[in-house]
XYZ file of C-alpha atoms in Angstrom:
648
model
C -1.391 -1.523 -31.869
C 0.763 1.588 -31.055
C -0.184 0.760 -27.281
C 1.352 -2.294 -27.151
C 5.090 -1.007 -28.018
C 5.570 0.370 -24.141
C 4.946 -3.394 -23.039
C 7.455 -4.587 -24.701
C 9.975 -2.620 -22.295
C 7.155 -2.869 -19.298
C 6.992 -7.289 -19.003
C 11.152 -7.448 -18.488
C 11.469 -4.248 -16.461
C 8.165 -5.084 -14.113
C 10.142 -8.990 -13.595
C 13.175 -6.726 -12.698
C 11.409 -5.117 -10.467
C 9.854 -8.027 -8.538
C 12.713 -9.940 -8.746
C 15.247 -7.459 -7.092
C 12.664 -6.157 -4.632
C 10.634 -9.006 -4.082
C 13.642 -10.724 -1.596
C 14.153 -14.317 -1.002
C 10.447 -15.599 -0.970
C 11.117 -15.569 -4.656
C 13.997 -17.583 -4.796
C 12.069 -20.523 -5.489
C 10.153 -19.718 -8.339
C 12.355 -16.520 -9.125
C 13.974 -17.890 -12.834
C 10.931 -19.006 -14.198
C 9.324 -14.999 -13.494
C 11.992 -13.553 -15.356
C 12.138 -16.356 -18.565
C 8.073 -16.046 -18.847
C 8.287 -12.240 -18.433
C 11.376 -12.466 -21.281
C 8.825 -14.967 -23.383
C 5.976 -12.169 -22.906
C 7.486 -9.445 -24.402
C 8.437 -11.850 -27.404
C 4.960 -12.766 -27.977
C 3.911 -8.982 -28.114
C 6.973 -8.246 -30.414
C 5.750 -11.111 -32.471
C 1.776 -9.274 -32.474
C 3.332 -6.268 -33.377
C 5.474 -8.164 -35.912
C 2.446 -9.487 -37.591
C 0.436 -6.035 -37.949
C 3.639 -4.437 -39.100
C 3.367 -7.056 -42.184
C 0.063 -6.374 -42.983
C 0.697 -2.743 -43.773
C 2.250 -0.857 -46.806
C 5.959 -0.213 -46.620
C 4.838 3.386 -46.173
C 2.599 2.659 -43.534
C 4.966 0.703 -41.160
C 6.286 2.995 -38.225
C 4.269 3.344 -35.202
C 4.928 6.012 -32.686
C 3.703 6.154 -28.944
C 4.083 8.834 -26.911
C 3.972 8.623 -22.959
C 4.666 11.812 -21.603
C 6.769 14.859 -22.129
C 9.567 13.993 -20.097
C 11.505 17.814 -19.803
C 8.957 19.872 -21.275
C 10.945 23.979 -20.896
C 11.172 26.268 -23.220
C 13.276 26.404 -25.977
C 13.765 22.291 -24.620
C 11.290 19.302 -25.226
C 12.331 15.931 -23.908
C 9.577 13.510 -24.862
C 9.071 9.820 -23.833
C 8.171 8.964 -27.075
C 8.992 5.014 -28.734
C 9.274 4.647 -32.394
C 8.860 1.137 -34.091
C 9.919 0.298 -37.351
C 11.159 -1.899 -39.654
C 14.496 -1.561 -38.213
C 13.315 -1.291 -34.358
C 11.071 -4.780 -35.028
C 14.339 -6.184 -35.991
C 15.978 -5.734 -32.668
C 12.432 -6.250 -30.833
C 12.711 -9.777 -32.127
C 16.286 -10.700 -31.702
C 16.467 -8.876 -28.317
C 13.392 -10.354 -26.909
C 13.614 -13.801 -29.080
C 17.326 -14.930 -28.399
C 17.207 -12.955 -24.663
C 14.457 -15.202 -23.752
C 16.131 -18.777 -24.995
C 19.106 -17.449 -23.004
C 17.025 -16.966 -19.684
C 15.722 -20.179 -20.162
C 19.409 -21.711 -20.543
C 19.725 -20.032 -17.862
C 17.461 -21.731 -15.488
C 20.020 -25.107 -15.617
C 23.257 -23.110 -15.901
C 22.516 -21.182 -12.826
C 21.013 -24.337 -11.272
C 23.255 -24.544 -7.847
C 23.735 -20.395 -7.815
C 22.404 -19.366 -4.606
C 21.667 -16.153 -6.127
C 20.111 -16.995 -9.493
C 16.800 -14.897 -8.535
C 19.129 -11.953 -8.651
C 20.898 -12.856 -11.444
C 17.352 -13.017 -13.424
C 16.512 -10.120 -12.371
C 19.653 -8.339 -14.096
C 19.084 -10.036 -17.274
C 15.634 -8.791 -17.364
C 16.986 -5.289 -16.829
C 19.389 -5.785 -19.416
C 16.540 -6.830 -22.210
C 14.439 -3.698 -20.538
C 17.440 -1.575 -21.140
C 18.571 -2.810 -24.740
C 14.624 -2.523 -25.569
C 14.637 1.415 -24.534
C 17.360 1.883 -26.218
C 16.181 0.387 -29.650
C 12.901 1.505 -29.511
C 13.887 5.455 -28.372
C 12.017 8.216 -31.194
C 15.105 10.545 -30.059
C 18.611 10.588 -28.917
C 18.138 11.954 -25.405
C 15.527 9.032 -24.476
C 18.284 6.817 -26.334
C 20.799 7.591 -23.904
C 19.111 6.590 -21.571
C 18.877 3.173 -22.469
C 22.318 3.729 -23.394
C 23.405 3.762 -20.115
C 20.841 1.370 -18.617
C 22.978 -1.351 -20.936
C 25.968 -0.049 -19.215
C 24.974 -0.562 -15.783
C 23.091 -3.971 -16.345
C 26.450 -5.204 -17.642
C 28.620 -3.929 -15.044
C 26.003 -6.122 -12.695
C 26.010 -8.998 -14.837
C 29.828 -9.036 -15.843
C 30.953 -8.534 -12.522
C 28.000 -11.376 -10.580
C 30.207 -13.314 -9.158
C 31.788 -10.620 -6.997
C 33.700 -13.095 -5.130
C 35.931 -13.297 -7.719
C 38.332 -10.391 -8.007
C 38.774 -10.892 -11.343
C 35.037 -10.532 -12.137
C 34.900 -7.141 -9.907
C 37.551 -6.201 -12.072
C 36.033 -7.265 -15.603
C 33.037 -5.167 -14.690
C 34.761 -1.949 -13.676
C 37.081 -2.154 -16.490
C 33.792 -2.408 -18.821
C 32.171 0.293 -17.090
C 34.910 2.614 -17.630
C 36.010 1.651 -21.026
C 32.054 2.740 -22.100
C 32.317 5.865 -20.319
C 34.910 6.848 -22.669
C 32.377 6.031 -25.420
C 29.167 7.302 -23.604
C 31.293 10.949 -23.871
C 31.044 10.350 -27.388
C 26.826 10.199 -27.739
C 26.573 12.854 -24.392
C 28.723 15.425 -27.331
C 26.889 14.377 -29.964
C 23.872 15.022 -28.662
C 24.290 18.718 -27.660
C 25.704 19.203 -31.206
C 22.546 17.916 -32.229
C 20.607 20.261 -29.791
C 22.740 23.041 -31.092
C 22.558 22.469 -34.831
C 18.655 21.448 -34.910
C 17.535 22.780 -31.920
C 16.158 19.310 -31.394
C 17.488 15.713 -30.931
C 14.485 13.950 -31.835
C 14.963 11.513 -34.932
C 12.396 13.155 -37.228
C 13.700 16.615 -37.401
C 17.497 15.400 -37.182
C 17.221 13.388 -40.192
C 14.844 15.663 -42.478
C 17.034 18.493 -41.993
C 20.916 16.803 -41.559
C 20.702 17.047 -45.832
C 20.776 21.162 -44.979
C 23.707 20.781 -42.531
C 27.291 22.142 -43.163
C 29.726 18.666 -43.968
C 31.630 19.899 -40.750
C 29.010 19.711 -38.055
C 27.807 16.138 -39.720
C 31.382 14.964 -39.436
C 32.032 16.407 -36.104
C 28.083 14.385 -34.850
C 28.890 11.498 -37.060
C 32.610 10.742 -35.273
C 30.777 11.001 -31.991
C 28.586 8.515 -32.647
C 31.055 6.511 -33.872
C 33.084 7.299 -30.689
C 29.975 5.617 -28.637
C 29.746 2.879 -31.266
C 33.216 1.732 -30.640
C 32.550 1.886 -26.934
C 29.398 -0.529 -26.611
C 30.685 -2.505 -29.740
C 33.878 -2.607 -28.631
C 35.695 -1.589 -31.969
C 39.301 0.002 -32.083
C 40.211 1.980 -30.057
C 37.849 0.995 -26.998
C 38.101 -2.750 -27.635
C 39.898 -3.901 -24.439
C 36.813 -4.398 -21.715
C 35.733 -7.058 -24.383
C 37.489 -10.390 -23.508
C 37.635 -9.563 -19.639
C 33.864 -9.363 -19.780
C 34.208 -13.402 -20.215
C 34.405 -13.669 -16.405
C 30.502 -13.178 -15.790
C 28.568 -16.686 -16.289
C 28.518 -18.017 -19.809
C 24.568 -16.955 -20.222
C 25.822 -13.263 -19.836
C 28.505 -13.887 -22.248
C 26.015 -14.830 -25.149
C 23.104 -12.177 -24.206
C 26.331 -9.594 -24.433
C 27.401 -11.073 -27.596
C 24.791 -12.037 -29.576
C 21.311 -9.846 -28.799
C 22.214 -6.686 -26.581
C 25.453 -4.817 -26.084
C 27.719 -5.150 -28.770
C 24.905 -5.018 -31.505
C 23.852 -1.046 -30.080
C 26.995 0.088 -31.750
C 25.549 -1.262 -35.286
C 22.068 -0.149 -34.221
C 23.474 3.884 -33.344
C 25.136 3.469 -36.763
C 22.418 2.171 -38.932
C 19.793 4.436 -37.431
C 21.215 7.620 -37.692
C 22.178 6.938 -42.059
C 20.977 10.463 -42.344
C 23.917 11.931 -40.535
C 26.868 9.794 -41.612
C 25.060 9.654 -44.919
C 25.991 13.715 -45.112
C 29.668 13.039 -43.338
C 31.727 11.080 -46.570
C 35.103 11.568 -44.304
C 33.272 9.872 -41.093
C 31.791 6.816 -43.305
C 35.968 6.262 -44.391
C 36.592 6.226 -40.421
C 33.651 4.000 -39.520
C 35.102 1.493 -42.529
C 38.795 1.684 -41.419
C 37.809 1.010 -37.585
C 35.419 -2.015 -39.287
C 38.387 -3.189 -41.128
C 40.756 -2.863 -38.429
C 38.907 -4.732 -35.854
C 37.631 -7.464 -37.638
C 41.236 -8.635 -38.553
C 41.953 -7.403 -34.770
C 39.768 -10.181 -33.281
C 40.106 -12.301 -35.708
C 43.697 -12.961 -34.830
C 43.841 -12.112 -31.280
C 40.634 -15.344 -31.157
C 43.671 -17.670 -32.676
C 45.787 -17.725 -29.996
C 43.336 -17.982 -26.764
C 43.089 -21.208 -25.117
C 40.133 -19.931 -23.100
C 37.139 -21.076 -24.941
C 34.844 -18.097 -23.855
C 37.762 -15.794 -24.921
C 38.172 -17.557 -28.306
C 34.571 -16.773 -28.922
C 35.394 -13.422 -27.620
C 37.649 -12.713 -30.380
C 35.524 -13.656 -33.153
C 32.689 -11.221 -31.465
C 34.944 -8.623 -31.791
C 35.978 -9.714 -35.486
C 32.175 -10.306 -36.732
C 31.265 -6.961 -35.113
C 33.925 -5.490 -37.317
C 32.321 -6.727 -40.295
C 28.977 -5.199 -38.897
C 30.526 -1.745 -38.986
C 32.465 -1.967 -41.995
C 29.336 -2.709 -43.289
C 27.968 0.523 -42.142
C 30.538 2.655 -43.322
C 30.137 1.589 -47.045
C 26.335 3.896 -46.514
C 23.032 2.581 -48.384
C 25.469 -0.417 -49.909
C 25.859 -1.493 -46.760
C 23.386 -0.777 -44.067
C 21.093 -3.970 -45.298
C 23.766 -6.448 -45.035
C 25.001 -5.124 -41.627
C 21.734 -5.611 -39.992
C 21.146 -8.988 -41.639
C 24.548 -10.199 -40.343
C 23.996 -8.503 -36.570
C 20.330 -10.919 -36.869
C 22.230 -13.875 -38.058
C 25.370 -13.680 -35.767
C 22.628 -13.375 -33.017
C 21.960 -16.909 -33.521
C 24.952 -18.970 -34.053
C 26.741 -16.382 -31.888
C 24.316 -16.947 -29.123
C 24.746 -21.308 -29.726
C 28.636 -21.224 -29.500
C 28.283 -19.404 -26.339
C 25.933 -21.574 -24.857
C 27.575 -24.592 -26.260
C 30.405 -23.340 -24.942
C 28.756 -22.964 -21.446
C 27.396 -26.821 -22.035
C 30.739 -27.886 -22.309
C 32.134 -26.011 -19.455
C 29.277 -27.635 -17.315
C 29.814 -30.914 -18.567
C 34.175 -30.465 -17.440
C 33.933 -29.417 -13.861
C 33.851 -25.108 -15.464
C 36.556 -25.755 -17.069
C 37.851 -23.071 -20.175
C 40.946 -24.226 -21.699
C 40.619 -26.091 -24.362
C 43.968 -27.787 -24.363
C 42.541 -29.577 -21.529
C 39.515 -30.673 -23.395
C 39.519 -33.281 -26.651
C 37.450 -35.920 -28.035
C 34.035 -34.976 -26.115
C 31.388 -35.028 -29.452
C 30.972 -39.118 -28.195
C 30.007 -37.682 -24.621
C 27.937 -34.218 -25.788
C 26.469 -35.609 -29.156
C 23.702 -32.640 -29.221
C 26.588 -29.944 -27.705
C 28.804 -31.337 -30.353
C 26.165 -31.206 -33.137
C 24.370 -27.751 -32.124
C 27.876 -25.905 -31.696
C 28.884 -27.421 -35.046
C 26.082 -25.999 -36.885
C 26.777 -22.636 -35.377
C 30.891 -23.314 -36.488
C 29.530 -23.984 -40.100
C 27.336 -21.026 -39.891
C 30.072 -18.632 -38.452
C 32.864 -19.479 -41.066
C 30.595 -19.010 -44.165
C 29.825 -22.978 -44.851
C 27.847 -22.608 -48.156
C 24.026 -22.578 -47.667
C 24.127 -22.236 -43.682
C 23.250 -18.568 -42.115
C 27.072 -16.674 -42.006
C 27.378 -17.531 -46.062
C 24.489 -15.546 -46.831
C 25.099 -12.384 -44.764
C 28.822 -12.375 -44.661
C 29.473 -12.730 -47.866
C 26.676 -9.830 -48.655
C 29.485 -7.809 -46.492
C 32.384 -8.993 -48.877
C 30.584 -8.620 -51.972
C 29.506 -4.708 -50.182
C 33.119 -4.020 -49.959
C 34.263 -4.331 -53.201
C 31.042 -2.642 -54.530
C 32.729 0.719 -53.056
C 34.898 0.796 -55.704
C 38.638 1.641 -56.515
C 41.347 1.673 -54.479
C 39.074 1.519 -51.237
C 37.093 -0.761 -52.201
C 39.851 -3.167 -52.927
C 41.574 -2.795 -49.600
C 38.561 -3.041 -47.671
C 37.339 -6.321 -49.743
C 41.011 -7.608 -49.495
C 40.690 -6.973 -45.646
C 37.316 -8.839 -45.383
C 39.128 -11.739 -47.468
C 41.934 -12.181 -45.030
C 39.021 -11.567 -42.214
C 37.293 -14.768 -43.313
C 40.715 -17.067 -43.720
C 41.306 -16.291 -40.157
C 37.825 -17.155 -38.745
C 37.781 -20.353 -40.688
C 41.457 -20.788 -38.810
C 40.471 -20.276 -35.467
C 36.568 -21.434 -35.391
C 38.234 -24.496 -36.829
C 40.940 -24.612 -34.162
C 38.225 -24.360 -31.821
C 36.269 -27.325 -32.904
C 38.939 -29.853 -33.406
C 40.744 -28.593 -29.940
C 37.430 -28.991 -28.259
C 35.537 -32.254 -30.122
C 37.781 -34.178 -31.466
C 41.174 -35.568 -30.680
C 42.930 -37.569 -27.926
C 40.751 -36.926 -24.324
C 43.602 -34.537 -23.160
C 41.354 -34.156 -19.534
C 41.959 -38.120 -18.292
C 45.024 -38.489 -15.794
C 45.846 -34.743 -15.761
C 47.064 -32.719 -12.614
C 44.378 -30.593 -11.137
C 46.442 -27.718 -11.156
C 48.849 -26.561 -14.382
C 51.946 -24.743 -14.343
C 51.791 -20.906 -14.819
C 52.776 -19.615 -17.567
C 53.648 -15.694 -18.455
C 51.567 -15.880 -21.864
C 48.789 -17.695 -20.800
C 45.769 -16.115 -20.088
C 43.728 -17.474 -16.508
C 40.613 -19.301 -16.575
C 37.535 -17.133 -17.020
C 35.743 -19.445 -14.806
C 37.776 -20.774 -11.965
C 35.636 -21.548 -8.938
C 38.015 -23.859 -7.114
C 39.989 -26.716 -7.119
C 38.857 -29.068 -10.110
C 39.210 -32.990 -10.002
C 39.165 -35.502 -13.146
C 35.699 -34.096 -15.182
C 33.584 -36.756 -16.171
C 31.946 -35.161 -19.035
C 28.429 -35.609 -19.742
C 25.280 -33.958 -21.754
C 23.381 -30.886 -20.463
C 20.061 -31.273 -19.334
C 17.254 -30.638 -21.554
C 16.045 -27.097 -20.171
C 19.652 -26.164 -21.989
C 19.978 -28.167 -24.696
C 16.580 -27.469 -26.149
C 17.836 -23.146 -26.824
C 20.606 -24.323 -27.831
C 18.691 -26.568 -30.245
C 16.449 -23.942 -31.522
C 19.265 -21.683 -32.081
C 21.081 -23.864 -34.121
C 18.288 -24.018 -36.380
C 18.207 -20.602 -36.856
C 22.247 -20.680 -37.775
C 21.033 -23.103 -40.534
C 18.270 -21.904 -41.964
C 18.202 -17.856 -41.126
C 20.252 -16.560 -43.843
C 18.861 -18.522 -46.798
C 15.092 -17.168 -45.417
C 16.266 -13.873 -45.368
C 17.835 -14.119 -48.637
C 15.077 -15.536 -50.900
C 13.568 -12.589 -53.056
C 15.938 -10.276 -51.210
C 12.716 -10.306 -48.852
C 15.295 -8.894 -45.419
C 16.562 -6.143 -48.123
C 12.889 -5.087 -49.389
C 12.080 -5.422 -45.395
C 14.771 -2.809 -44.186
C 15.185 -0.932 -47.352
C 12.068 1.755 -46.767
C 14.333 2.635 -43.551
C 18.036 2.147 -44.536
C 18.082 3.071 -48.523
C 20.125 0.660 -50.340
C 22.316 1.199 -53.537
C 24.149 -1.932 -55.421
C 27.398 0.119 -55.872
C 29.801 -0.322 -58.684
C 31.974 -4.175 -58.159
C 34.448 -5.051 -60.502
C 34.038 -8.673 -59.416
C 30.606 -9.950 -60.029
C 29.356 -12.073 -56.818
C 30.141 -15.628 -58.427
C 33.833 -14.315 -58.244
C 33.471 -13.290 -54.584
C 31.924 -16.054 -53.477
C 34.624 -18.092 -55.058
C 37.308 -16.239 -53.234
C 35.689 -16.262 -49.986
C 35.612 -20.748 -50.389
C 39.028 -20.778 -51.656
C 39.795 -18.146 -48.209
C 37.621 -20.897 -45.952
C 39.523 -23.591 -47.093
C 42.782 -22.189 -47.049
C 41.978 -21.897 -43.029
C 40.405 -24.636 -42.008
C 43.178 -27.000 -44.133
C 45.891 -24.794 -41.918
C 44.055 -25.517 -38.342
C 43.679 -29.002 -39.416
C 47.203 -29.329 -40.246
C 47.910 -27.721 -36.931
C 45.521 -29.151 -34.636
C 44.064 -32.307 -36.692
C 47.540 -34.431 -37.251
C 49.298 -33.643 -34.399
C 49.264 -34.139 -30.747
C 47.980 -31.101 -29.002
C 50.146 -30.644 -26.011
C 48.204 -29.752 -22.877
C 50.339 -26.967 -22.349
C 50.492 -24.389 -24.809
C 54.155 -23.601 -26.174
C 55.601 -20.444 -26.089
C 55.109 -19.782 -29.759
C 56.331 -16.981 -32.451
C 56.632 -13.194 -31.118
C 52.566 -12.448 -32.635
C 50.985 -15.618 -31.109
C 52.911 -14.467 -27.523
C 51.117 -10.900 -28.732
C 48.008 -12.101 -29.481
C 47.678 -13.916 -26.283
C 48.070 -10.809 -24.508
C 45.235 -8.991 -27.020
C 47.937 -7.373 -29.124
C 48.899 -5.527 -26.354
C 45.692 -3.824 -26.034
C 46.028 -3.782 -22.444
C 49.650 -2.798 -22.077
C 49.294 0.094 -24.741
C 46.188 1.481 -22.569
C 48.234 1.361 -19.800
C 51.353 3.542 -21.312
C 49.659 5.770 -23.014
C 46.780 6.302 -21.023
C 47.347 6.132 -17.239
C 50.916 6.329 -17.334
C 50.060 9.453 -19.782
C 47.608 10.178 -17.483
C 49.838 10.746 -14.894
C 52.850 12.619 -15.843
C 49.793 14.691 -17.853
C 48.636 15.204 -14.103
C 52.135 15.296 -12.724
C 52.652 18.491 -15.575
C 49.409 19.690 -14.444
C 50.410 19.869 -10.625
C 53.604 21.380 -11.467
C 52.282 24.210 -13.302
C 49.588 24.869 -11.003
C 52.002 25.121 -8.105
C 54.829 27.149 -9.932
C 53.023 29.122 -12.329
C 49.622 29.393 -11.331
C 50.340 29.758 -7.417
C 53.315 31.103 -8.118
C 51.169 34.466 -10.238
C 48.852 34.206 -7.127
C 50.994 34.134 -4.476
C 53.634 36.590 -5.781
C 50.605 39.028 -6.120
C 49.850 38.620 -2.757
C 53.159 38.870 -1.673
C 53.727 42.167 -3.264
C 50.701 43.394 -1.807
C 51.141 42.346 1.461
C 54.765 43.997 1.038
C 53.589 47.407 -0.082
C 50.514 47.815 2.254
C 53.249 47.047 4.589
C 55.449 49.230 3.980
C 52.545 52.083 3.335
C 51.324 51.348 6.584
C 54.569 53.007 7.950
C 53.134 56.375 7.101
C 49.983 56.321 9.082
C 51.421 55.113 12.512
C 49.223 57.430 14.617
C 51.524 59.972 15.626
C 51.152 63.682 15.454
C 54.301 64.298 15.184
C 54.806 62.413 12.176
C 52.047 63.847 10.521
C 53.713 67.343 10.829
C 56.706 66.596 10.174
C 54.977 64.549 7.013
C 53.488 68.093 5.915
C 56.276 70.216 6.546
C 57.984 68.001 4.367
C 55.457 68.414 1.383
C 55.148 71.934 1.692
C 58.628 72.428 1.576
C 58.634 70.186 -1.744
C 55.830 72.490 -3.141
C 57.819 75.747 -2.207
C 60.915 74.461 -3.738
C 59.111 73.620 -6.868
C 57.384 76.584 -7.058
C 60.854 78.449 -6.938
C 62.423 76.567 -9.293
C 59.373 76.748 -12.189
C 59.767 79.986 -11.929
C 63.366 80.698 -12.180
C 63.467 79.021 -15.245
């Protein structure tokens, strides 16, 4: 079975292959190659699946090794793939939800004259995400690293027409670059401290490292997490990256990208595990962001960006997960699997929706369409229910596990961080809810409208505008998209309460991740209590909002935060301040010194030189004459001196 793991990366990266060399003879049949070579590699994660359950829990990681890929000494670089029980995880969601989204796909991208292209980027993108999950060492993980990066710079930034795509995808680029520094440091402090970077040796022998070096790997890992994850600090590229088409938005958001973060995390527990002060930073930045998104998803009118928000926000919970160690690492994984699928619905929902309203995004513009997209209506319900924590659907049984995981840290900490995932699920119940009733139900806000609506400062643009748009006349999605988004929704339903019966995802992941139960002072009936007084308390707010009143088509200027929040907090205008402002009197200061200081040692040197050679040069002109005179002179010195030392 071991030879079957390098096909799992070989089906999508042979249909990228084909598909971006093959040229336009393809077009015609072009999608369909890259959804059945999506589907392939699901049915051999699904063989591979099925042998992994039919061995011990000792028994269940398979290595394959290729070739040695920098074989010097002193320096082994092997192409070398590891599966596991945590590796199958990803195989599956990867491969699974990547290849209902290429089939989506095939109807969103219908009228795209360069949907062969655009398939053959996805398949990169699983082919990347695949290497990168499936890596036995850091070095050959980096490399899928950055094969993520560049398929979503092509993806994000497809529609190239737009300038506001081109821009999305270079801002993305760059924002990871910051991060990729971050695993690139890591790594040689890995190569330094173990002479090695392969995942055996790094974890057998991190438990005999200094706490200092650990910390030092374990906050640049965390630096790279943040990037791909996008988790304060390197959060911003997030919400631009809604200009690609809506497929790319949910393959980004629910199976690739943003879950490598969580992956880098969970798989290298033997480092942070030794690094106590990095786990508190990995919480905090958990903490931080999930409220971050959480709030900065209430005020956006964009749909995709909405959905953006609460990405952001349910990746938060992912990492604070994380950071709490072996309490943790289960529950973080189980939520990244079940966010895959309702995550992955509300996108494409949201993508139905936009194809059913002429592309467009704002929801203020939307309103009673659940009687004109019953199964969008119904399937992107499911995945609402599922994302807020609805009792019994998918979200309730993993997010709470996070909750519950918080307080189990104990004192003070554990408090603030299970009084920040409280607060966390109040304002996704808000906004998911705001979402919903903005989107489904209400007066039709889109009949007898203007075309156009007047700019406003606050107001984020449309993620999707591709010209002029007339009266929509809004309609179901044909079948080739519904049925994904069908399937998905099933999973949002029924995922978490499979994974949590016997605690069989927990006994699944445990042999890999450790687990501990921690120390709660609140038993779980008590948390889940809170968390269904919290979900009420938000969804009774956006009702009261959004569900008794008359939505106005254009959105009022609002308090000081929701005029914040529409601008990301000020993600954007902080970056720009501190960084490339920074940047810049930083290089100003730089320039400065260089010329006065620097050039100024240099040149003065030179000067001085040049001065006294010049002035030397004066002595040897070429003249006899001077040369006597130039001797008589010294002897006479010498004469004189002689004299004089001896009269005294």
């Amino acid at each position: 079975m071991e030879n079957l793991i390098a096909l799992l990366i070989a089906a999508p990266l042979l249909g990228a292959a084909v598909l971006l060399v093959g040229g336009r003879r393809l077009d015609a049949v072009g999608h369909w190659i890259g959804t059945l070579l999506a589907a392939v590699s699901f049915g051999i994660g699904l063989v591979l699946f099925a042998d992994l359950l039919g061995r011990s829990a000792d028994q269940r990681t398979l290595t394959q090794h290729l070739f040695s890929w920098i074989p010097v000494a002193g320096f082994q670089a092997d192409v070398t793939f590891r599966l596991d029980q945590l590796s199958m995880t990803f195989v599956l969601l990867i491969t699974g939800v990547g290849s209902l989204i290429h089939l989506y796909s095939v109807g969103y991208m219908e009228h795209d004259e360069r949907r062969r292209r655009f398939f053959g980027y996805l398949n990169l993108f699983l082919a990347a995400m695949l290497l990168l999950v499936l890596a036995d060492n850091y070095l050959l993980l980096y490399f899928g690293w950055e094969g993520v990066g560049l398929a979503s710079y092509l993806l994000i930034g497809f529609w190239q027409h737009k300038p506001g795509a081109a821009t999305a995808a270079k801002k993305a680029f760059l924002v990871n670059r910051v991060g990729d520094m971050g695993l690139a440091i890591a790594i040689m402090l890995m190569f330094a401290t173990f002479g090695t970077f392969a995942f055996g040796p790094v974890f057998s022998h991190a438990g005999d490292t200094s706490e200092g070096r650990l910390t030092a790997i374990a906050l640049m890992l965390l630096l790279a997490a943040c990037g791909k994850s996008a988790q304060v600090p390197l959060q911003s590229w997030l919400g631009d990256a809604m200009e690609g088409p809506t497929p790319v938005s949910a393959l980004i958001h629910a199976a690739t990208m943003v879950t490598a973060g969580v992956y880098l995390i969970v798989r290298s527990a033997a480092v942070f595990n030794g690094a106590p002060s990095a786990q508190l930073v990995v919480t905090v930045v958990g903490a931080v962001t999930l409220l971050f998104g959480a709030i900065v998803g209430c005020a956006k009118d964009d749909i995709k960006k909405a959905l953006a928000g609460s990405t952001m926000s349910q990746i938060g919970y992912m990492v604070l997960a994380a950071g709490l160690g072996p309490i943790g690492y289960v529950f973080a994984i189980m939520h990244l699997v079940t966010h895959g699928f309702f995550k992955a619905g509300l996108f494409l929902g949201a993508g139905s929706v936009m194809h059913g309203m002429n592309d467009e995004v704002d929801m203020r513009k939307y309103g009673g369409l659940r009687k004109y997209m019953p199964v969008t209506f119904i399937t992107f319900g499911l995945g609402y229910l599922a994302i807020i924590g609805f009792p019994g659907l998918s979200g309730f049984f993993s997010k709470d596990k996070i909750i519950e995981a918080a307080f189990a840290k104990g004192g003070t900490e554990g408090w603030i961080l299970g009084g920040a995932a409280l607060l966390g699920a109040a304002i996704t119940a808000f906004y998911m809810t705001r979402v919903m009733l903005l989107t489904f139900f209400g007066e039709e806000r889109w009949r007898n409208r203007p075309t156009a609506s007047p700019a406003e400062p606050d107001v984020e643009p449309a993620a999707e505008d591709r010209g002029t748009r007339a009266e929509p006349h809004p309609h179901e999605s044909p079948r080739v998209m519904t049925i994904p988004m069908i399937v998905l929704a099933v999973g949002s339903v029924l995922g978490g309460a499979f994974f949590s019966i016997g605690d069989r995802f927990l006994h699944w992941l445990e042999p890999v991740t450790g687990h501990s139960e921690g120390n709660s002072p609140l038993s779980a009936l008590t948390v889940t209590a809170a968390t269904m007084v919290c979900l009420a308390i938000g969804v009774a707010i956006a009702w009261a909002q959004y569900g008794r009143k008359p939505v106005p088509v254009v959105a009022p200027r609002g308090s000081l935060l929701t005029r914040a929040a529409r601008r990301d907090l000020l993600q954007d205008d902080f970056n720009h301040v501190v960084l490339v402002r920074g940047g810049e009197h930083l290089t100003r200061s730089l320039v400065y010194l260089d010329h006065t200081l620097i050039d100024g040692v240099v040149n003065g040197t030179a000067a001085s030189v040049g001065g006294l050679s010049g002035r030397m040069r004066r002595l040897q002109n070429g003249f006899a004459r001077s040369y006597a005179v130039s001797m008589f002179g010294g002897a006479a010195l010498l004469v004189a001196a002689t004299l004089l030392m001896r009269a005294v």
